[in-house]
mmCIF file of C-alpha atoms in Angstrom:
data_model
loop_
_atom_site.group_PDB
_atom_site.id
_atom_site.type_symbol
_atom_site.label_atom_id
_atom_site.label_comp_id
_atom_site.label_asym_id
_atom_site.label_seq_id
_atom_site.Cartn_x
_atom_site.Cartn_y
_atom_site.Cartn_z
ATOM 1 C CA UNK X 232 0.000 0.000 0.000
ATOM 2 C CA UNK X 233 1.407 3.358 -1.032
ATOM 3 C CA UNK X 234 1.194 6.675 0.763
ATOM 4 C CA UNK X 235 -1.468 9.138 -0.396
ATOM 5 C CA UNK X 236 -1.036 12.896 0.031
ATOM 6 C CA UNK X 237 -4.244 14.558 1.206
ATOM 7 C CA UNK X 238 -5.632 17.279 -1.038
ATOM 8 C CA UNK X 239 -6.454 20.834 0.063
ATOM 9 C CA UNK X 240 -10.011 20.049 1.223
ATOM 10 C CA UNK X 241 -8.931 16.904 3.062
ATOM 11 C CA UNK X 242 -6.141 18.754 4.892
ATOM 12 C CA UNK X 243 -8.637 21.441 5.893
ATOM 13 C CA UNK X 244 -11.087 18.815 7.165
ATOM 14 C CA UNK X 245 -8.402 17.199 9.327
ATOM 15 C CA UNK X 246 -7.323 20.617 10.649
ATOM 16 C CA UNK X 247 -10.913 21.613 11.489
ATOM 17 C CA UNK X 248 -11.492 18.336 13.353
ATOM 18 C CA UNK X 249 -8.218 18.637 15.283
ATOM 19 C CA UNK X 250 -9.099 22.232 16.247
ATOM 20 C CA UNK X 251 -12.576 21.308 17.520
ATOM 21 C CA UNK X 252 -12.277 21.505 21.298
ATOM 22 C CA UNK X 253 -14.406 18.461 22.198
ATOM 23 C CA UNK X 254 -12.498 16.258 19.739
ATOM 24 C CA UNK X 255 -9.238 16.532 21.713
ATOM 25 C CA UNK X 256 -9.871 13.636 24.162
ATOM 26 C CA UNK X 257 -11.409 11.560 21.364
ATOM 27 C CA UNK X 258 -8.525 12.062 18.920
ATOM 28 C CA UNK X 259 -6.011 11.284 21.675
ATOM 29 C CA UNK X 260 -7.596 7.849 22.056
ATOM 30 C CA UNK X 261 -7.993 7.308 18.305
ATOM 31 C CA UNK X 262 -4.318 8.094 17.679
ATOM 32 C CA UNK X 263 -3.303 5.764 20.504
ATOM 33 C CA UNK X 264 -5.376 2.941 18.962
ATOM 34 C CA UNK X 265 -3.955 3.648 15.489
ATOM 35 C CA UNK X 266 -0.402 3.357 16.810
ATOM 36 C CA UNK X 267 -1.086 0.119 18.710
ATOM 37 C CA UNK X 268 -3.377 -1.824 16.367
ATOM 38 C CA UNK X 269 -1.793 -4.342 14.021
ATOM 39 C CA UNK X 270 -4.859 -4.178 11.758
ATOM 40 C CA UNK X 271 -5.472 -0.436 11.730
ATOM 41 C CA UNK X 272 -8.891 -0.434 10.094
ATOM 42 C CA UNK X 273 -10.232 -2.247 13.164
ATOM 43 C CA UNK X 274 -10.054 1.084 15.027
ATOM 44 C CA UNK X 275 -13.416 1.837 13.381
ATOM 45 C CA UNK X 276 -14.835 -0.875 15.667
ATOM 46 C CA UNK X 277 -13.416 0.851 18.752
ATOM 47 C CA UNK X 278 -15.349 4.097 18.236
ATOM 48 C CA UNK X 279 -18.091 3.095 20.677
ATOM 49 C CA UNK X 280 -15.514 2.553 23.446
ATOM 50 C CA UNK X 281 -13.506 5.632 22.436
ATOM 51 C CA UNK X 282 -16.536 7.930 22.549
ATOM 52 C CA UNK X 283 -17.741 6.436 25.848
ATOM 53 C CA UNK X 284 -14.286 6.660 27.453
ATOM 54 C CA UNK X 285 -13.927 10.300 26.353
ATOM 55 C CA UNK X 286 -17.225 11.404 27.865
ATOM 56 C CA UNK X 287 -15.870 12.527 31.255
ATOM 57 C CA UNK X 288 -13.121 14.635 29.671
ATOM 58 C CA UNK X 289 -15.606 16.191 27.248
ATOM 59 C CA UNK X 290 -17.898 17.016 30.196
ATOM 60 C CA UNK X 291 -14.964 18.669 31.999
ATOM 61 C CA UNK X 292 -14.309 20.807 28.924
ATOM 62 C CA UNK X 293 -17.985 21.782 28.846
ATOM 63 C CA UNK X 294 -17.922 22.722 32.545
ATOM 64 C CA UNK X 295 -15.074 25.142 31.840
ATOM 65 C CA UNK X 296 -17.042 26.590 28.940
ATOM 66 C CA UNK X 297 -20.119 26.974 31.108
ATOM 67 C CA UNK X 298 -18.108 28.944 33.670
ATOM 68 C CA UNK X 299 -16.896 31.256 30.902
ATOM 69 C CA UNK X 300 -20.451 31.667 29.562
ATOM 70 C CA UNK X 301 -19.818 29.835 26.262
ATOM 71 C CA UNK X 302 -22.187 26.978 27.162
ATOM 72 C CA UNK X 303 -25.565 27.300 28.904
ATOM 73 C CA UNK X 304 -26.720 23.689 29.330
ATOM 74 C CA UNK X 305 -24.085 20.938 29.598
ATOM 75 C CA UNK X 306 -26.502 18.030 28.959
ATOM 76 C CA UNK X 307 -27.953 19.699 25.879
ATOM 77 C CA UNK X 308 -24.460 20.462 24.598
ATOM 78 C CA UNK X 309 -23.460 16.816 25.127
ATOM 79 C CA UNK X 310 -26.375 15.613 22.980
ATOM 80 C CA UNK X 311 -25.354 17.962 20.199
ATOM 81 C CA UNK X 312 -21.708 16.971 20.468
ATOM 82 C CA UNK X 313 -22.353 13.203 20.380
ATOM 83 C CA UNK X 314 -23.519 13.088 16.753
ATOM 84 C CA UNK X 315 -20.905 15.563 15.545
ATOM 85 C CA UNK X 316 -18.145 13.686 17.348
ATOM 86 C CA UNK X 317 -19.185 10.399 15.699
ATOM 87 C CA UNK X 318 -19.182 12.042 12.259
ATOM 88 C CA UNK X 319 -15.839 13.777 12.857
ATOM 89 C CA UNK X 320 -14.258 10.565 14.137
ATOM 90 C CA UNK X 321 -15.320 8.673 10.992
ATOM 91 C CA UNK X 322 -13.964 11.402 8.675
ATOM 92 C CA UNK X 323 -10.696 11.571 10.651
ATOM 93 C CA UNK X 324 -10.175 7.797 10.540
ATOM 94 C CA UNK X 325 -11.244 7.569 6.887
ATOM 95 C CA UNK X 326 -8.645 10.178 5.864
ATOM 96 C CA UNK X 327 -5.948 8.555 8.014
ATOM 97 C CA UNK X 328 -6.642 5.218 6.299
ATOM 98 C CA UNK X 329 -6.641 6.903 2.895
ATOM 99 C CA UNK X 330 -3.216 8.391 3.647
ATOM 100 C CA UNK X 331 -1.973 4.879 4.408
ATOM 101 C CA UNK X 332 -3.372 3.484 1.138
ATOM 102 C CA UNK X 333 -6.243 1.435 2.606
ATOM 103 C CA UNK X 334 -8.777 3.464 0.601
ATOM 104 C CA UNK X 335 -8.504 4.215 -3.110
ATOM 105 C CA UNK X 336 -7.142 7.714 -3.827
ATOM 106 C CA UNK X 337 -10.118 8.711 -5.986
ATOM 107 C CA UNK X 338 -12.645 8.108 -3.158
ATOM 108 C CA UNK X 339 -13.588 11.133 -1.048
ATOM 109 C CA UNK X 340 -15.640 11.766 2.096
ATOM 110 C CA UNK X 341 -17.452 14.891 3.257
ATOM 111 C CA UNK X 342 -20.312 16.209 5.356
ATOM 112 C CA UNK X 343 -20.465 19.262 3.095
ATOM 113 C CA UNK X 344 -23.040 18.552 0.369
ATOM 114 C CA UNK X 345 -22.259 21.838 -1.390
ATOM 115 C CA UNK X 346 -18.755 20.520 -2.104
ATOM 116 C CA UNK X 347 -20.130 17.895 -4.525
ATOM 117 C CA UNK X 348 -21.283 19.142 -7.922
ATOM 118 C CA UNK X 349 -24.329 17.093 -8.896
ATOM 119 C CA UNK X 350 -25.224 15.762 -5.443
ATOM 120 C CA UNK X 351 -28.424 17.795 -5.181
ATOM 121 C CA UNK X 352 -29.799 16.119 -8.307
ATOM 122 C CA UNK X 353 -28.857 12.630 -7.092
ATOM 123 C CA UNK X 354 -30.481 13.189 -3.697
ATOM 124 C CA UNK X 355 -33.800 14.693 -4.795
ATOM 125 C CA UNK X 356 -37.014 12.732 -5.269
ATOM 126 C CA UNK X 357 -40.052 14.626 -6.564
ATOM 127 C CA UNK X 358 -43.461 13.900 -5.056
ATOM 128 C CA UNK X 359 -45.908 15.994 -7.041
ATOM 129 C CA UNK X 360 -44.750 19.592 -6.629
ATOM 130 C CA UNK X 361 -42.740 18.799 -3.491
ATOM 131 C CA UNK X 362 -39.301 17.255 -2.994
ATOM 132 C CA UNK X 363 -37.909 14.674 -0.561
ATOM 133 C CA UNK X 364 -34.220 14.458 0.390
ATOM 134 C CA UNK X 365 -32.344 11.878 2.471
ATOM 135 C CA UNK X 366 -30.693 12.288 5.839
ATOM 136 C CA UNK X 367 -27.125 12.511 4.495
ATOM 137 C CA UNK X 368 -24.699 12.995 7.392
ATOM 138 C CA UNK X 369 -21.713 11.893 5.316
ATOM 139 C CA UNK X 370 -21.251 11.355 1.590
ATOM 140 C CA UNK X 371 -18.547 9.026 0.287
ATOM 141 C CA UNK X 372 -18.054 9.489 -3.443
ATOM 142 C CA UNK X 373 -15.911 9.578 -6.565
ATOM 143 C CA UNK X 374 -15.947 11.969 -9.513
ATOM 144 C CA UNK X 375 -16.145 11.926 -13.285
ATOM 145 C CA UNK X 376 -13.272 13.469 -15.297
ATOM 146 C CA UNK X 377 -15.218 16.760 -15.420
ATOM 147 C CA UNK X 378 -15.267 16.809 -11.575
ATOM 148 C CA UNK X 379 -19.014 16.179 -11.327
ATOM 149 C CA UNK X 380 -20.383 13.386 -9.148
ATOM 150 C CA UNK X 381 -19.950 9.875 -10.508
ATOM 151 C CA UNK X 382 -21.102 7.444 -7.788
ATOM 152 C CA UNK X 383 -21.818 7.988 -4.116
ATOM 153 C CA UNK X 384 -22.680 6.334 -0.822
ATOM 154 C CA UNK X 385 -25.049 8.316 1.394
ATOM 155 C CA UNK X 386 -24.272 7.503 5.016
ATOM 156 C CA UNK X 387 -26.809 8.261 7.734
ATOM 157 C CA UNK X 388 -25.240 8.332 11.209
ATOM 158 C CA UNK X 389 -27.012 7.814 14.513
ATOM 159 C CA UNK X 390 -25.617 7.583 18.037
ATOM 160 C CA UNK X 391 -29.030 6.313 19.151
ATOM 161 C CA UNK X 392 -31.752 4.512 17.223
ATOM 162 C CA UNK X 393 -34.338 6.486 19.192
ATOM 163 C CA UNK X 394 -33.647 9.535 17.034
ATOM 164 C CA UNK X 395 -34.784 9.884 13.406
ATOM 165 C CA UNK X 396 -33.502 6.421 12.513
ATOM 166 C CA UNK X 397 -36.415 5.801 10.181
ATOM 167 C CA UNK X 398 -35.991 8.948 8.096
ATOM 168 C CA UNK X 399 -33.357 7.608 5.732
ATOM 169 C CA UNK X 400 -34.838 4.172 5.179
ATOM 170 C CA UNK X 401 -38.166 5.821 4.312
ATOM 171 C CA UNK X 402 -36.329 7.862 1.669
ATOM 172 C CA UNK X 403 -34.713 4.638 0.431
ATOM 173 C CA UNK X 404 -38.161 3.055 0.077
ATOM 174 C CA UNK X 405 -39.328 6.138 -1.816
ATOM 175 C CA UNK X 406 -36.328 5.747 -4.125
ATOM 176 C CA UNK X 407 -37.229 2.096 -4.766
ATOM 177 C CA UNK X 408 -40.797 3.137 -5.619
ATOM 178 C CA UNK X 409 -39.587 5.944 -7.901
ATOM 179 C CA UNK X 410 -37.287 3.656 -9.902
ATOM 180 C CA UNK X 411 -39.608 0.679 -10.438
ATOM 181 C CA UNK X 412 -42.867 0.132 -12.247
ATOM 182 C CA UNK X 413 -45.684 0.185 -9.710
ATOM 183 C CA UNK X 414 -49.095 1.832 -9.126
ATOM 184 C CA UNK X 415 -47.885 3.726 -6.020
ATOM 185 C CA UNK X 416 -45.498 5.774 -8.166
ATOM 186 C CA UNK X 417 -48.324 6.863 -10.411
ATOM 187 C CA UNK X 418 -50.756 7.444 -7.531
ATOM 188 C CA UNK X 419 -48.472 9.892 -5.705
ATOM 189 C CA UNK X 420 -46.672 11.268 -8.793
ATOM 190 C CA UNK X 421 -43.254 10.131 -7.529
ATOM 191 C CA UNK X 422 -40.370 10.894 -9.885
ATOM 192 C CA UNK X 423 -36.599 10.388 -9.800
ATOM 193 C CA UNK X 424 -34.635 11.726 -12.769
ATOM 194 C CA UNK X 425 -31.456 9.629 -12.585
ATOM 195 C CA UNK X 426 -30.679 5.986 -13.148
ATOM 196 C CA UNK X 427 -27.309 6.014 -11.316
ATOM 197 C CA UNK X 428 -28.850 5.616 -7.873
ATOM 198 C CA UNK X 429 -26.864 6.404 -4.714
ATOM 199 C CA UNK X 430 -25.986 3.586 -2.325
ATOM 200 C CA UNK X 431 -27.826 4.145 0.959
ATOM 201 C CA UNK X 432 -26.071 3.070 4.162
ATOM 202 C CA UNK X 433 -26.516 3.482 7.893
ATOM 203 C CA UNK X 434 -24.037 3.562 10.767
ATOM 204 C CA UNK X 435 -24.666 3.675 14.504
ATOM 205 C CA UNK X 436 -22.718 3.783 17.765
ATOM 206 C CA UNK X 437 -25.690 2.134 19.495
ATOM 207 C CA UNK X 438 -25.104 3.862 22.850
ATOM 208 C CA UNK X 439 -28.351 2.429 24.266
ATOM 209 C CA UNK X 440 -27.945 -1.153 23.036
ATOM 210 C CA UNK X 441 -31.022 -0.994 20.815
ATOM 211 C CA UNK X 442 -29.968 -2.953 17.730
ATOM 212 C CA UNK X 443 -31.561 -6.223 18.882
ATOM 213 C CA UNK X 444 -34.974 -4.603 19.152
ATOM 214 C CA UNK X 445 -37.048 -6.449 16.482
ATOM 215 C CA UNK X 446 -38.345 -3.193 15.022
ATOM 216 C CA UNK X 447 -34.814 -1.857 14.591
ATOM 217 C CA UNK X 448 -33.464 -5.138 13.219
ATOM 218 C CA UNK X 449 -36.156 -5.040 10.565
ATOM 219 C CA UNK X 450 -35.205 -1.480 9.648
ATOM 220 C CA UNK X 451 -31.619 -2.432 8.762
ATOM 221 C CA UNK X 452 -32.865 -4.617 5.892
ATOM 222 C CA UNK X 453 -33.919 -1.553 3.927
ATOM 223 C CA UNK X 454 -30.357 -0.210 3.690
ATOM 224 C CA UNK X 455 -27.793 -1.356 1.156
ATOM 225 C CA UNK X 456 -25.478 -1.850 4.147
ATOM 226 C CA UNK X 457 -25.706 -1.118 7.879
ATOM 227 C CA UNK X 458 -22.705 -0.727 10.192
ATOM 228 C CA UNK X 459 -22.061 -0.547 13.935
ATOM 229 C CA UNK X 460 -18.991 1.017 15.555
ATOM 230 C CA UNK X 461 -18.304 -2.108 17.624
ATOM 231 C CA UNK X 462 -16.910 -5.556 17.034
ATOM 232 C CA UNK X 463 -19.848 -7.779 16.187
ATOM 233 C CA UNK X 464 -20.677 -11.144 14.653
ATOM 234 C CA UNK X 465 -24.350 -10.267 14.112
ATOM 235 C CA UNK X 466 -25.774 -11.331 10.767
ATOM 236 C CA UNK X 467 -27.993 -8.248 10.340
ATOM 237 C CA UNK X 468 -25.384 -5.494 10.860
ATOM 238 C CA UNK X 469 -21.678 -5.289 9.993
ATOM 239 C CA UNK X 470 -18.726 -3.943 11.998
ATOM 240 C CA UNK X 471 -17.835 -0.435 10.846
ATOM 241 C CA UNK X 472 -14.386 -1.634 9.723
ATOM 242 C CA UNK X 473 -16.170 -3.378 6.819
ATOM 243 C CA UNK X 474 -16.862 0.039 5.323
ATOM 244 C CA UNK X 475 -13.301 0.175 3.941
ATOM 245 C CA UNK X 476 -13.776 -2.882 1.729
ATOM 246 C CA UNK X 477 -17.342 -1.784 0.922
ATOM 247 C CA UNK X 478 -16.367 1.638 -0.455
ATOM 248 C CA UNK X 479 -13.410 0.237 -2.373
ATOM 249 C CA UNK X 480 -15.640 -2.351 -4.053
ATOM 250 C CA UNK X 481 -18.629 -0.106 -4.790
ATOM 251 C CA UNK X 482 -17.024 3.184 -5.817
#
């Protein structure tokens, strides 16, 4: 595996994550795992433990910010931070693996939809005069020679399955309806203008140990692939480390 040199956007993303105050305890643990793991991509499966173990230090940082007036409610701030920290940790690890050659150099990752020319068209389903868009926390993609979007994986991230977990799979079902011949499409005037459909995936930290709930297990079937940031041998959800092989094969 050869070394890859991050481009301007990727370097900026790493810098922004490193400079985010609540990421400091998390990145300290990620870097420690990266230096000690023989199989580095397995660090993806440690994110649950890393985020849990960092919680006290993050709370201490928030207490200091509350004293200085930068934070009003520590518990509310923690809820907001949890999802962003999970997303940032995935981007950070993804780019570290890309640098090491584990991920193909023409595959990119971002939370910034505006960065991808053509993404809006790929992610819009028309229902009559209205539009429906997916919950796209991260987009993993490659580009055509003219720098427009070629193929992409839309990744919905959840720290808990209690929150909005159904939003993305409902959009996926809408996409299936829009791209097949069926009476529902005609009834509700559902249209999708592209044939190169995005790959729809889901990833969770599963802080509240909800994945074995029958309703949630059934939900995972609607995604092209579902991941959990833990080591697992479950047959209905894959360890997050599998995402490396998945993106290399599908993009």
